[in-house]
């Protein structure tokens, strides 16, 4: 059962893309792709350039974390990140010089080998900017042949317009980058996945796409969760995969990630900034803002005229469906934070489950959310129900007539299974 959600996108689309690029301090949270197993590579007193590596993930994906300013490491502090939890952050005082090392003036995008491309996007800290934060280099570093690149510009959650605003502003750069990625990796074709209803982005891309015969638009239905990787791949390739799209010879990247790759290919730039949607009924001037990674959200909100007066606010890192409510405004921008919502806190009442089965019918991952909820205290039963397949789309919570936060049970179930592994 596909969901047709209200959009709430008009306000941020009507407002020009803002910029907040001069934070006095930035805070680099020691987390990447949900993993806090990170090695710090700097200490108090060290000078860092913009793009310098300040920490590196351990384990399988040794992706670096980079500084988004030049300046001095002044210490370590704990702040909230997109998971809703507090994490240790490297605090860097900005010297406002934006000094960067080894910047290229105007490199030909396709001038490097596939091996150098993989190394470049890894060392420039490029990760998926659509939410999950998966290391981008790992998708290209495959023994399997890549036949198709899919660029995800679907952005199906209400409120969020960060990808759209970026793509409207930099469509030529994005197309140039896609073309170079195809050439470097010997990929035959690319599709840019866009919702059929997103006519402004379709028109903008169509204005420039003619010079790139290998790049096509794939126009998809405006339903939720159409931005889910598996759903996009199935609609375009007419096939499903088991674990990863590469099984079908497909790599899928978010459109903002493609723009970050453009910066790395053309200028040797690291991922140091991103566009974030600031929206919700409590925001005085909802808009998209280009910000440095590591900037406190509170500062950005103040720079765009702040919040309306209310007794209580709810801060959400991400969109209303997949986002995570955070306990305060002490939130830091990470590469995968696409949206900050500030909503008025309403009284919420949970009624008993009426066994209507709507959460089961609405689950795109074909799970039984109600059964996972009912069996939350039995790890043995939970294992049989495969909560690990949940993509945390929030459809079950949205659809539940009893107002039960079903998705939170699924998240808890995932944690419980991990704990007893
Ligand atoms: S949040 Fe998970 S369980 Fe709920 S509908 Fe989405 S995929 Fe299914
Ligand atoms: S949608 Fe809500 S009320 Fe209906 S079965 Fe699922 S949890 Fe129960």
PDB file of N, CA, C and O in Angstrom, residues 45-120:
ATOM      1  N   UNK A  45      45.283  22.031  20.435  1.00  0.00           N
ATOM      2  CA  UNK A  45      46.429  22.856  20.033  1.00  0.00           C
ATOM      3  C   UNK A  45      46.843  22.635  18.590  1.00  0.00           C
ATOM      4  O   UNK A  45      47.532  23.468  18.007  1.00  0.00           O
ATOM      5  N   UNK A  46      46.411  21.537  17.956  1.00  0.00           N
ATOM      6  CA  UNK A  46      46.792  21.274  16.556  1.00  0.00           C
ATOM      7  C   UNK A  46      46.134  22.282  15.614  1.00  0.00           C
ATOM      8  O   UNK A  46      44.973  22.667  15.821  1.00  0.00           O
ATOM      9  N   UNK A  47      46.891  22.674  14.572  1.00  0.00           N
ATOM     10  CA  UNK A  47      46.306  23.516  13.527  1.00  0.00           C
ATOM     11  C   UNK A  47      45.806  22.600  12.415  1.00  0.00           C
ATOM     12  O   UNK A  47      46.485  21.648  12.030  1.00  0.00           O
ATOM     13  N   UNK A  48      44.604  22.866  11.910  1.00  0.00           N
ATOM     14  CA  UNK A  48      44.071  22.067  10.796  1.00  0.00           C
ATOM     15  C   UNK A  48      43.647  22.982   9.655  1.00  0.00           C
ATOM     16  O   UNK A  48      43.220  24.120   9.888  1.00  0.00           O
ATOM     17  N   UNK A  49      43.807  22.487   8.449  1.00  0.00           N
ATOM     18  CA  UNK A  49      43.291  23.198   7.282  1.00  0.00           C
ATOM     19  C   UNK A  49      41.872  22.743   6.998  1.00  0.00           C
ATOM     20  O   UNK A  49      41.435  21.694   7.496  1.00  0.00           O
ATOM     21  N   UNK A  50      41.177  23.520   6.183  1.00  0.00           N
ATOM     22  CA  UNK A  50      39.855  23.073   5.726  1.00  0.00           C
ATOM     23  C   UNK A  50      40.074  21.813   4.876  1.00  0.00           C
ATOM     24  O   UNK A  50      40.942  21.817   4.001  1.00  0.00           O
ATOM     25  N   UNK A  51      39.361  20.759   5.183  1.00  0.00           N
ATOM     26  CA  UNK A  51      39.535  19.495   4.446  1.00  0.00           C
ATOM     27  C   UNK A  51      40.545  18.560   5.075  1.00  0.00           C
ATOM     28  O   UNK A  51      40.697  17.426   4.623  1.00  0.00           O
ATOM     29  N   UNK A  52      41.246  19.013   6.137  1.00  0.00           N
ATOM     30  CA  UNK A  52      42.205  18.111   6.814  1.00  0.00           C
ATOM     31  C   UNK A  52      41.462  16.968   7.491  1.00  0.00           C
ATOM     32  O   UNK A  52      40.386  17.168   8.071  1.00  0.00           O
ATOM     33  N   UNK A  53      42.084  15.804   7.475  1.00  0.00           N
ATOM     34  CA  UNK A  53      41.491  14.642   8.153  1.00  0.00           C
ATOM     35  C   UNK A  53      41.738  14.779   9.651  1.00  0.00           C
ATOM     36  O   UNK A  53      42.869  14.988  10.086  1.00  0.00           O
ATOM     37  N   UNK A  54      40.659  14.708  10.442  1.00  0.00           N
ATOM     38  CA  UNK A  54      40.797  14.878  11.901  1.00  0.00           C
ATOM     39  C   UNK A  54      40.471  13.591  12.666  1.00  0.00           C
ATOM     40  O   UNK A  54      40.766  13.490  13.858  1.00  0.00           O
ATOM     41  N   UNK A  55      39.873  12.633  11.982  1.00  0.00           N
ATOM     42  CA  UNK A  55      39.520  11.361  12.627  1.00  0.00           C
ATOM     43  C   UNK A  55      39.258  10.352  11.523  1.00  0.00           C
ATOM     44  O   UNK A  55      39.080  10.721  10.355  1.00  0.00           O
ATOM     45  N   UNK A  56      39.270   9.079  11.895  1.00  0.00           N
ATOM     46  CA  UNK A  56      39.009   8.049  10.877  1.00  0.00           C
ATOM     47  C   UNK A  56      38.215   6.901  11.500  1.00  0.00           C
ATOM     48  O   UNK A  56      38.474   6.502  12.635  1.00  0.00           O
ATOM     49  N   UNK A  57      37.243   6.420  10.734  1.00  0.00           N
ATOM     50  CA  UNK A  57      36.427   5.300  11.191  1.00  0.00           C
ATOM     51  C   UNK A  57      37.276   4.029  11.233  1.00  0.00           C
ATOM     52  O   UNK A  57      38.134   3.836  10.370  1.00  0.00           O
ATOM     53  N   UNK A  58      37.043   3.188  12.243  1.00  0.00           N
ATOM     54  CA  UNK A  58      37.744   1.898  12.308  1.00  0.00           C
ATOM     55  C   UNK A  58      36.888   0.863  11.565  1.00  0.00           C
ATOM     56  O   UNK A  58      35.895   1.204  10.949  1.00  0.00           O
ATOM     57  N   UNK A  59      37.257  -0.397  11.650  1.00  0.00           N
ATOM     58  CA  UNK A  59      36.432  -1.449  11.047  1.00  0.00           C
ATOM     59  C   UNK A  59      36.592  -1.527   9.548  1.00  0.00           C
ATOM     60  O   UNK A  59      37.613  -1.137   8.981  1.00  0.00           O
ATOM     61  N   UNK A  60      35.523  -2.006   8.868  1.00  0.00           N
ATOM     62  CA  UNK A  60      35.616  -2.273   7.434  1.00  0.00           C
ATOM     63  C   UNK A  60      35.754  -1.026   6.575  1.00  0.00           C
ATOM     64  O   UNK A  60      36.419  -1.023   5.565  1.00  0.00           O
ATOM     65  N   UNK A  61      35.076   0.037   6.965  1.00  0.00           N
ATOM     66  CA  UNK A  61      35.063   1.247   6.128  1.00  0.00           C
ATOM     67  C   UNK A  61      35.887   2.338   6.806  1.00  0.00           C
ATOM     68  O   UNK A  61      35.375   3.057   7.661  1.00  0.00           O
ATOM     69  N   UNK A  62      37.133   2.461   6.392  1.00  0.00           N
ATOM     70  CA  UNK A  62      38.026   3.401   7.090  1.00  0.00           C
ATOM     71  C   UNK A  62      37.902   4.808   6.489  1.00  0.00           C
ATOM     72  O   UNK A  62      38.863   5.400   6.030  1.00  0.00           O
ATOM     73  N   UNK A  63      36.683   5.319   6.509  1.00  0.00           N
ATOM     74  CA  UNK A  63      36.403   6.628   5.923  1.00  0.00           C
ATOM     75  C   UNK A  63      36.852   7.726   6.900  1.00  0.00           C
ATOM     76  O   UNK A  63      36.635   7.614   8.098  1.00  0.00           O
ATOM     77  N   UNK A  64      37.500   8.793   6.377  1.00  0.00           N
ATOM     78  CA  UNK A  64      37.931   9.849   7.291  1.00  0.00           C
ATOM     79  C   UNK A  64      36.826  10.858   7.605  1.00  0.00           C
ATOM     80  O   UNK A  64      35.865  10.997   6.852  1.00  0.00           O
ATOM     81  N   UNK A  65      36.988  11.571   8.713  1.00  0.00           N
ATOM     82  CA  UNK A  65      36.155  12.731   9.039  1.00  0.00           C
ATOM     83  C   UNK A  65      37.063  13.942   8.863  1.00  0.00           C
ATOM     84  O   UNK A  65      38.224  13.909   9.284  1.00  0.00           O
ATOM     85  N   UNK A  66      36.542  14.987   8.229  1.00  0.00           N
ATOM     86  CA  UNK A  66      37.412  16.126   7.888  1.00  0.00           C
ATOM     87  C   UNK A  66      36.924  17.403   8.565  1.00  0.00           C
ATOM     88  O   UNK A  66      35.750  17.522   8.937  1.00  0.00           O
ATOM     89  N   UNK A  67      37.845  18.362   8.679  1.00  0.00           N
ATOM     90  CA  UNK A  67      37.473  19.667   9.236  1.00  0.00           C
ATOM     91  C   UNK A  67      36.852  20.518   8.129  1.00  0.00           C
ATOM     92  O   UNK A  67      37.339  20.519   7.000  1.00  0.00           O
ATOM     93  N   UNK A  68      35.818  21.264   8.473  1.00  0.00           N
ATOM     94  CA  UNK A  68      35.171  22.110   7.460  1.00  0.00           C
ATOM     95  C   UNK A  68      35.669  23.552   7.519  1.00  0.00           C
ATOM     96  O   UNK A  68      35.205  24.402   6.761  1.00  0.00           O
ATOM     97  N   UNK A  69      36.593  23.818   8.439  1.00  0.00           N
ATOM     98  CA  UNK A  69      37.198  25.167   8.516  1.00  0.00           C
ATOM     99  C   UNK A  69      38.697  24.985   8.700  1.00  0.00           C
ATOM    100  O   UNK A  69      39.174  23.900   9.020  1.00  0.00           O
ATOM    101  N   UNK A  70      39.444  26.097   8.525  1.00  0.00           N
ATOM    102  CA  UNK A  70      40.835  26.074   8.983  1.00  0.00           C
ATOM    103  C   UNK A  70      40.845  26.739  10.350  1.00  0.00           C
ATOM    104  O   UNK A  70      40.056  27.658  10.619  1.00  0.00           O
ATOM    105  N   UNK A  71      41.725  26.255  11.218  1.00  0.00           N
ATOM    106  CA  UNK A  71      41.768  26.818  12.569  1.00  0.00           C
ATOM    107  C   UNK A  71      42.447  25.869  13.531  1.00  0.00           C
ATOM    108  O   UNK A  71      43.169  24.955  13.126  1.00  0.00           O
ATOM    109  N   UNK A  72      42.181  26.075  14.821  1.00  0.00           N
ATOM    110  CA  UNK A  72      42.901  25.329  15.860  1.00  0.00           C
ATOM    111  C   UNK A  72      41.941  24.434  16.643  1.00  0.00           C
ATOM    112  O   UNK A  72      40.843  24.863  17.014  1.00  0.00           O
ATOM    113  N   UNK A  73      42.400  23.229  16.895  1.00  0.00           N
ATOM    114  CA  UNK A  73      41.624  22.308  17.737  1.00  0.00           C
ATOM    115  C   UNK A  73      41.704  22.842  19.171  1.00  0.00           C
ATOM    116  O   UNK A  73      42.795  22.995  19.720  1.00  0.00           O
ATOM    117  N   UNK A  74      40.537  23.148  19.750  1.00  0.00           N
ATOM    118  CA  UNK A  74      40.563  23.725  21.106  1.00  0.00           C
ATOM    119  C   UNK A  74      40.058  22.743  22.161  1.00  0.00           C
ATOM    120  O   UNK A  74      40.069  23.059  23.348  1.00  0.00           O
ATOM    121  N   UNK A  75      39.642  21.572  21.748  1.00  0.00           N
ATOM    122  CA  UNK A  75      39.230  20.591  22.756  1.00  0.00           C
ATOM    123  C   UNK A  75      38.183  19.638  22.225  1.00  0.00           C
ATOM    124  O   UNK A  75      37.969  19.524  21.008  1.00  0.00           O
ATOM    125  N   UNK A  76      37.530  18.958  23.159  1.00  0.00           N
ATOM    126  CA  UNK A  76      36.516  17.959  22.810  1.00  0.00           C
ATOM    127  C   UNK A  76      35.280  18.225  23.659  1.00  0.00           C
ATOM    128  O   UNK A  76      35.413  18.494  24.852  1.00  0.00           O
ATOM    129  N   UNK A  77      34.111  18.181  23.040  1.00  0.00           N
ATOM    130  CA  UNK A  77      32.864  18.418  23.779  1.00  0.00           C
ATOM    131  C   UNK A  77      31.822  17.429  23.311  1.00  0.00           C
ATOM    132  O   UNK A  77      31.900  16.946  22.187  1.00  0.00           O
ATOM    133  N   UNK A  78      30.818  17.217  24.162  1.00  0.00           N
ATOM    134  CA  UNK A  78      29.732  16.323  23.765  1.00  0.00           C
ATOM    135  C   UNK A  78      28.528  17.135  23.273  1.00  0.00           C
ATOM    136  O   UNK A  78      28.150  18.119  23.914  1.00  0.00           O
ATOM    137  N   UNK A  79      27.984  16.714  22.141  1.00  0.00           N
ATOM    138  CA  UNK A  79      26.780  17.368  21.599  1.00  0.00           C
ATOM    139  C   UNK A  79      25.888  16.314  20.950  1.00  0.00           C
ATOM    140  O   UNK A  79      26.334  15.199  20.668  1.00  0.00           O
ATOM    141  N   UNK A  80      24.659  16.743  20.661  1.00  0.00           N
ATOM    142  CA  UNK A  80      23.711  15.814  20.026  1.00  0.00           C
ATOM    143  C   UNK A  80      24.025  15.655  18.545  1.00  0.00           C
ATOM    144  O   UNK A  80      24.439  16.616  17.889  1.00  0.00           O
ATOM    145  N   UNK A  81      23.800  14.445  18.045  1.00  0.00           N
ATOM    146  CA  UNK A  81      23.916  14.264  16.599  1.00  0.00           C
ATOM    147  C   UNK A  81      22.606  13.670  16.072  1.00  0.00           C
ATOM    148  O   UNK A  81      21.644  13.510  16.823  1.00  0.00           O
ATOM    149  N   UNK A  82      22.557  13.358  14.785  1.00  0.00           N
ATOM    150  CA  UNK A  82      21.318  12.951  14.115  1.00  0.00           C
ATOM    151  C   UNK A  82      20.657  11.708  14.697  1.00  0.00           C
ATOM    152  O   UNK A  82      19.487  11.456  14.450  1.00  0.00           O
ATOM    153  N   UNK A  83      21.409  10.910  15.472  1.00  0.00           N
ATOM    154  CA  UNK A  83      20.800   9.700  16.048  1.00  0.00           C
ATOM    155  C   UNK A  83      19.954  10.035  17.278  1.00  0.00           C
ATOM    156  O   UNK A  83      19.275   9.164  17.814  1.00  0.00           O
ATOM    157  N   UNK A  84      20.033  11.290  17.727  1.00  0.00           N
ATOM    158  CA  UNK A  84      19.312  11.684  18.944  1.00  0.00           C
ATOM    159  C   UNK A  84      20.164  11.475  20.184  1.00  0.00           C
ATOM    160  O   UNK A  84      19.730  11.756  21.293  1.00  0.00           O
ATOM    161  N   UNK A  85      21.376  10.962  19.984  1.00  0.00           N
ATOM    162  CA  UNK A  85      22.268  10.714  21.121  1.00  0.00           C
ATOM    163  C   UNK A  85      23.395  11.733  21.157  1.00  0.00           C
ATOM    164  O   UNK A  85      23.704  12.379  20.160  1.00  0.00           O
ATOM    165  N   UNK A  86      23.985  11.820  22.357  1.00  0.00           N
ATOM    166  CA  UNK A  86      25.115  12.720  22.535  1.00  0.00           C
ATOM    167  C   UNK A  86      26.385  11.982  22.121  1.00  0.00           C
ATOM    168  O   UNK A  86      26.574  10.834  22.499  1.00  0.00           O
ATOM    169  N   UNK A  87      27.222  12.655  21.323  1.00  0.00           N
ATOM    170  CA  UNK A  87      28.502  12.027  20.946  1.00  0.00           C
ATOM    171  C   UNK A  87      29.637  13.026  21.159  1.00  0.00           C
ATOM    172  O   UNK A  87      29.441  14.246  21.140  1.00  0.00           O
ATOM    173  N   UNK A  88      30.825  12.465  21.347  1.00  0.00           N
ATOM    174  CA  UNK A  88      32.012  13.293  21.501  1.00  0.00           C
ATOM    175  C   UNK A  88      32.300  13.996  20.164  1.00  0.00           C
ATOM    176  O   UNK A  88      32.205  13.373  19.099  1.00  0.00           O
ATOM    177  N   UNK A  89      32.650  15.293  20.252  1.00  0.00           N
ATOM    178  CA  UNK A  89      32.941  16.061  19.039  1.00  0.00           C
ATOM    179  C   UNK A  89      34.311  16.727  19.179  1.00  0.00           C
ATOM    180  O   UNK A  89      34.702  17.129  20.281  1.00  0.00           O
ATOM    181  N   UNK A  90      34.992  16.883  18.059  1.00  0.00           N
ATOM    182  CA  UNK A  90      36.244  17.653  18.050  1.00  0.00           C
ATOM    183  C   UNK A  90      35.854  19.115  17.840  1.00  0.00           C
ATOM    184  O   UNK A  90      35.184  19.446  16.851  1.00  0.00           O
ATOM    185  N   UNK A  91      36.260  19.979  18.792  1.00  0.00           N
ATOM    186  CA  UNK A  91      35.902  21.406  18.689  1.00  0.00           C
ATOM    187  C   UNK A  91      37.058  22.168  18.034  1.00  0.00           C
ATOM    188  O   UNK A  91      38.194  22.099  18.499  1.00  0.00           O
ATOM    189  N   UNK A  92      36.741  22.864  16.964  1.00  0.00           N
ATOM    190  CA  UNK A  92      37.777  23.593  16.211  1.00  0.00           C
ATOM    191  C   UNK A  92      37.398  25.073  16.124  1.00  0.00           C
ATOM    192  O   UNK A  92      36.278  25.409  15.735  1.00  0.00           O
ATOM    193  N   UNK A  93      38.347  25.944  16.503  1.00  0.00           N
ATOM    194  CA  UNK A  93      38.094  27.396  16.418  1.00  0.00           C
ATOM    195  C   UNK A  93      38.451  27.860  15.014  1.00  0.00           C
ATOM    196  O   UNK A  93      39.571  27.658  14.537  1.00  0.00           O
ATOM    197  N   UNK A  94      37.493  28.480  14.373  1.00  0.00           N
ATOM    198  CA  UNK A  94      37.641  28.927  12.986  1.00  0.00           C
ATOM    199  C   UNK A  94      38.558  30.146  12.913  1.00  0.00           C
ATOM    200  O   UNK A  94      38.353  31.117  13.645  1.00  0.00           O
ATOM    201  N   UNK A  95      39.577  30.106  12.031  1.00  0.00           N
ATOM    202  CA  UNK A  95      40.405  31.329  11.857  1.00  0.00           C
ATOM    203  C   UNK A  95      39.907  32.153  10.665  1.00  0.00           C
ATOM    204  O   UNK A  95      40.522  33.143  10.286  1.00  0.00           O
ATOM    205  N   UNK A  96      38.813  31.720  10.089  1.00  0.00           N
ATOM    206  CA  UNK A  96      38.124  32.418   8.986  1.00  0.00           C
ATOM    207  C   UNK A  96      39.008  32.624   7.750  1.00  0.00           C
ATOM    208  O   UNK A  96      38.751  33.497   6.940  1.00  0.00           O
ATOM    209  N   UNK A  97      40.079  31.809   7.640  1.00  0.00           N
ATOM    210  CA  UNK A  97      40.937  31.938   6.444  1.00  0.00           C
ATOM    211  C   UNK A  97      40.535  30.925   5.373  1.00  0.00           C
ATOM    212  O   UNK A  97      40.959  31.043   4.231  1.00  0.00           O
ATOM    213  N   UNK A  98      39.792  29.893   5.754  1.00  0.00           N
ATOM    214  CA  UNK A  98      39.396  28.826   4.820  1.00  0.00           C
ATOM    215  C   UNK A  98      40.602  28.291   4.054  1.00  0.00           C
ATOM    216  O   UNK A  98      40.515  28.023   2.844  1.00  0.00           O
ATOM    217  N   UNK A  99      41.725  28.164   4.724  1.00  0.00           N
ATOM    218  CA  UNK A  99      42.923  27.693   4.011  1.00  0.00           C
ATOM    219  C   UNK A  99      42.788  26.196   3.719  1.00  0.00           C
ATOM    220  O   UNK A  99      42.464  25.395   4.591  1.00  0.00           O
ATOM    221  N   UNK A 100      43.027  25.852   2.458  1.00  0.00           N
ATOM    222  CA  UNK A 100      42.880  24.461   1.997  1.00  0.00           C
ATOM    223  C   UNK A 100      44.157  24.059   1.282  1.00  0.00           C
ATOM    224  O   UNK A 100      44.731  24.874   0.550  1.00  0.00           O
ATOM    225  N   UNK A 101      44.584  22.818   1.461  1.00  0.00           N
ATOM    226  CA  UNK A 101      45.809  22.357   0.802  1.00  0.00           C
ATOM    227  C   UNK A 101      45.474  21.608  -0.485  1.00  0.00           C
ATOM    228  O   UNK A 101      44.418  20.990  -0.596  1.00  0.00           O
ATOM    229  N   UNK A 102      46.383  21.682  -1.442  1.00  0.00           N
ATOM    230  CA  UNK A 102      46.298  20.900  -2.702  1.00  0.00           C
ATOM    231  C   UNK A 102      44.997  21.089  -3.480  1.00  0.00           C
ATOM    232  O   UNK A 102      44.464  20.137  -4.058  1.00  0.00           O
ATOM    233  N   UNK A 103      44.496  22.314  -3.454  1.00  0.00           N
ATOM    234  CA  UNK A 103      43.276  22.574  -4.228  1.00  0.00           C
ATOM    235  C   UNK A 103      43.640  22.745  -5.708  1.00  0.00           C
ATOM    236  O   UNK A 103      44.620  23.406  -6.042  1.00  0.00           O
ATOM    237  N   UNK A 104      42.878  22.105  -6.579  1.00  0.00           N
ATOM    238  CA  UNK A 104      43.114  22.246  -8.024  1.00  0.00           C
ATOM    239  C   UNK A 104      42.277  23.415  -8.519  1.00  0.00           C
ATOM    240  O   UNK A 104      41.179  23.663  -8.005  1.00  0.00           O
ATOM    241  N   UNK A 105      42.779  24.072  -9.556  1.00  0.00           N
ATOM    242  CA  UNK A 105      42.025  25.229 -10.065  1.00  0.00           C
ATOM    243  C   UNK A 105      40.826  24.776 -10.880  1.00  0.00           C
ATOM    244  O   UNK A 105      39.728  25.218 -10.701  1.00  0.00           O
ATOM    245  N   UNK A 106      41.067  23.846 -11.785  1.00  0.00           N
ATOM    246  CA  UNK A 106      40.007  23.502 -12.717  1.00  0.00           C
ATOM    247  C   UNK A 106      40.333  22.174 -13.395  1.00  0.00           C
ATOM    248  O   UNK A 106      40.526  22.130 -14.594  1.00  0.00           O
ATOM    249  N   UNK A 107      40.401  21.095 -12.610  1.00  0.00           N
ATOM    250  CA  UNK A 107      40.843  19.813 -13.173  1.00  0.00           C
ATOM    251  C   UNK A 107      39.762  19.256 -14.116  1.00  0.00           C
ATOM    252  O   UNK A 107      38.566  19.395 -13.846  1.00  0.00           O
ATOM    253  N   UNK A 108      40.205  18.612 -15.198  1.00  0.00           N
ATOM    254  CA  UNK A 108      39.234  17.940 -16.078  1.00  0.00           C
ATOM    255  C   UNK A 108      38.641  16.789 -15.261  1.00  0.00           C
ATOM    256  O   UNK A 108      39.385  15.967 -14.702  1.00  0.00           O
ATOM    257  N   UNK A 109      37.326  16.731 -15.180  1.00  0.00           N
ATOM    258  CA  UNK A 109      36.688  15.806 -14.247  1.00  0.00           C
ATOM    259  C   UNK A 109      37.044  14.341 -14.489  1.00  0.00           C
ATOM    260  O   UNK A 109      37.229  13.583 -13.546  1.00  0.00           O
ATOM    261  N   UNK A 110      37.149  13.947 -15.759  1.00  0.00           N
ATOM    262  CA  UNK A 110      37.358  12.518 -16.043  1.00  0.00           C
ATOM    263  C   UNK A 110      38.835  12.190 -16.239  1.00  0.00           C
ATOM    264  O   UNK A 110      39.164  11.159 -16.818  1.00  0.00           O
ATOM    265  N   UNK A 111      39.732  13.049 -15.722  1.00  0.00           N
ATOM    266  CA  UNK A 111      41.163  12.844 -16.010  1.00  0.00           C
ATOM    267  C   UNK A 111      41.820  11.814 -15.107  1.00  0.00           C
ATOM    268  O   UNK A 111      42.997  11.543 -15.244  1.00  0.00           O
ATOM    269  N   UNK A 112      41.095  11.248 -14.151  1.00  0.00           N
ATOM    270  CA  UNK A 112      41.751  10.305 -13.240  1.00  0.00           C
ATOM    271  C   UNK A 112      41.262   8.871 -13.489  1.00  0.00           C
ATOM    272  O   UNK A 112      40.200   8.659 -14.072  1.00  0.00           O
ATOM    273  N   UNK A 113      42.071   7.901 -13.023  1.00  0.00           N
ATOM    274  CA  UNK A 113      41.721   6.490 -13.208  1.00  0.00           C
ATOM    275  C   UNK A 113      40.648   6.081 -12.197  1.00  0.00           C
ATOM    276  O   UNK A 113      40.404   6.807 -11.220  1.00  0.00           O
ATOM    277  N   UNK A 114      40.062   4.894 -12.402  1.00  0.00           N
ATOM    278  CA  UNK A 114      39.050   4.397 -11.461  1.00  0.00           C
ATOM    279  C   UNK A 114      39.662   4.228 -10.068  1.00  0.00           C
ATOM    280  O   UNK A 114      39.051   4.581  -9.054  1.00  0.00           O
ATOM    281  N   UNK A 115      40.902   3.720 -10.018  1.00  0.00           N
ATOM    282  CA  UNK A 115      41.569   3.500  -8.729  1.00  0.00           C
ATOM    283  C   UNK A 115      41.736   4.846  -7.994  1.00  0.00           C
ATOM    284  O   UNK A 115      41.437   4.961  -6.806  1.00  0.00           O
ATOM    285  N   UNK A 116      42.180   5.853  -8.735  1.00  0.00           N
ATOM    286  CA  UNK A 116      42.381   7.179  -8.109  1.00  0.00           C
ATOM    287  C   UNK A 116      41.033   7.781  -7.699  1.00  0.00           C
ATOM    288  O   UNK A 116      40.931   8.473  -6.685  1.00  0.00           O
ATOM    289  N   UNK A 117      39.996   7.519  -8.503  1.00  0.00           N
ATOM    290  CA  UNK A 117      38.659   8.032  -8.195  1.00  0.00           C
ATOM    291  C   UNK A 117      38.182   7.472  -6.847  1.00  0.00           C
ATOM    292  O   UNK A 117      37.702   8.208  -5.982  1.00  0.00           O
ATOM    293  N   UNK A 118      38.348   6.162  -6.679  1.00  0.00           N
ATOM    294  CA  UNK A 118      37.899   5.521  -5.436  1.00  0.00           C
ATOM    295  C   UNK A 118      38.685   6.077  -4.247  1.00  0.00           C
ATOM    296  O   UNK A 118      38.110   6.419  -3.203  1.00  0.00           O
ATOM    297  N   UNK A 119      39.997   6.204  -4.425  1.00  0.00           N
ATOM    298  CA  UNK A 119      40.841   6.732  -3.355  1.00  0.00           C
ATOM    299  C   UNK A 119      40.461   8.195  -3.049  1.00  0.00           C
ATOM    300  O   UNK A 119      40.380   8.604  -1.886  1.00  0.00           O
ATOM    301  N   UNK A 120      40.188   8.961  -4.110  1.00  0.00           N
ATOM    302  CA  UNK A 120      39.850  10.384  -3.934  1.00  0.00           C
ATOM    303  C   UNK A 120      38.560  10.545  -3.135  1.00  0.00           C
ATOM    304  O   UNK A 120      38.532  11.280  -2.131  1.00  0.00           O
TER     305      UNK A 120
END
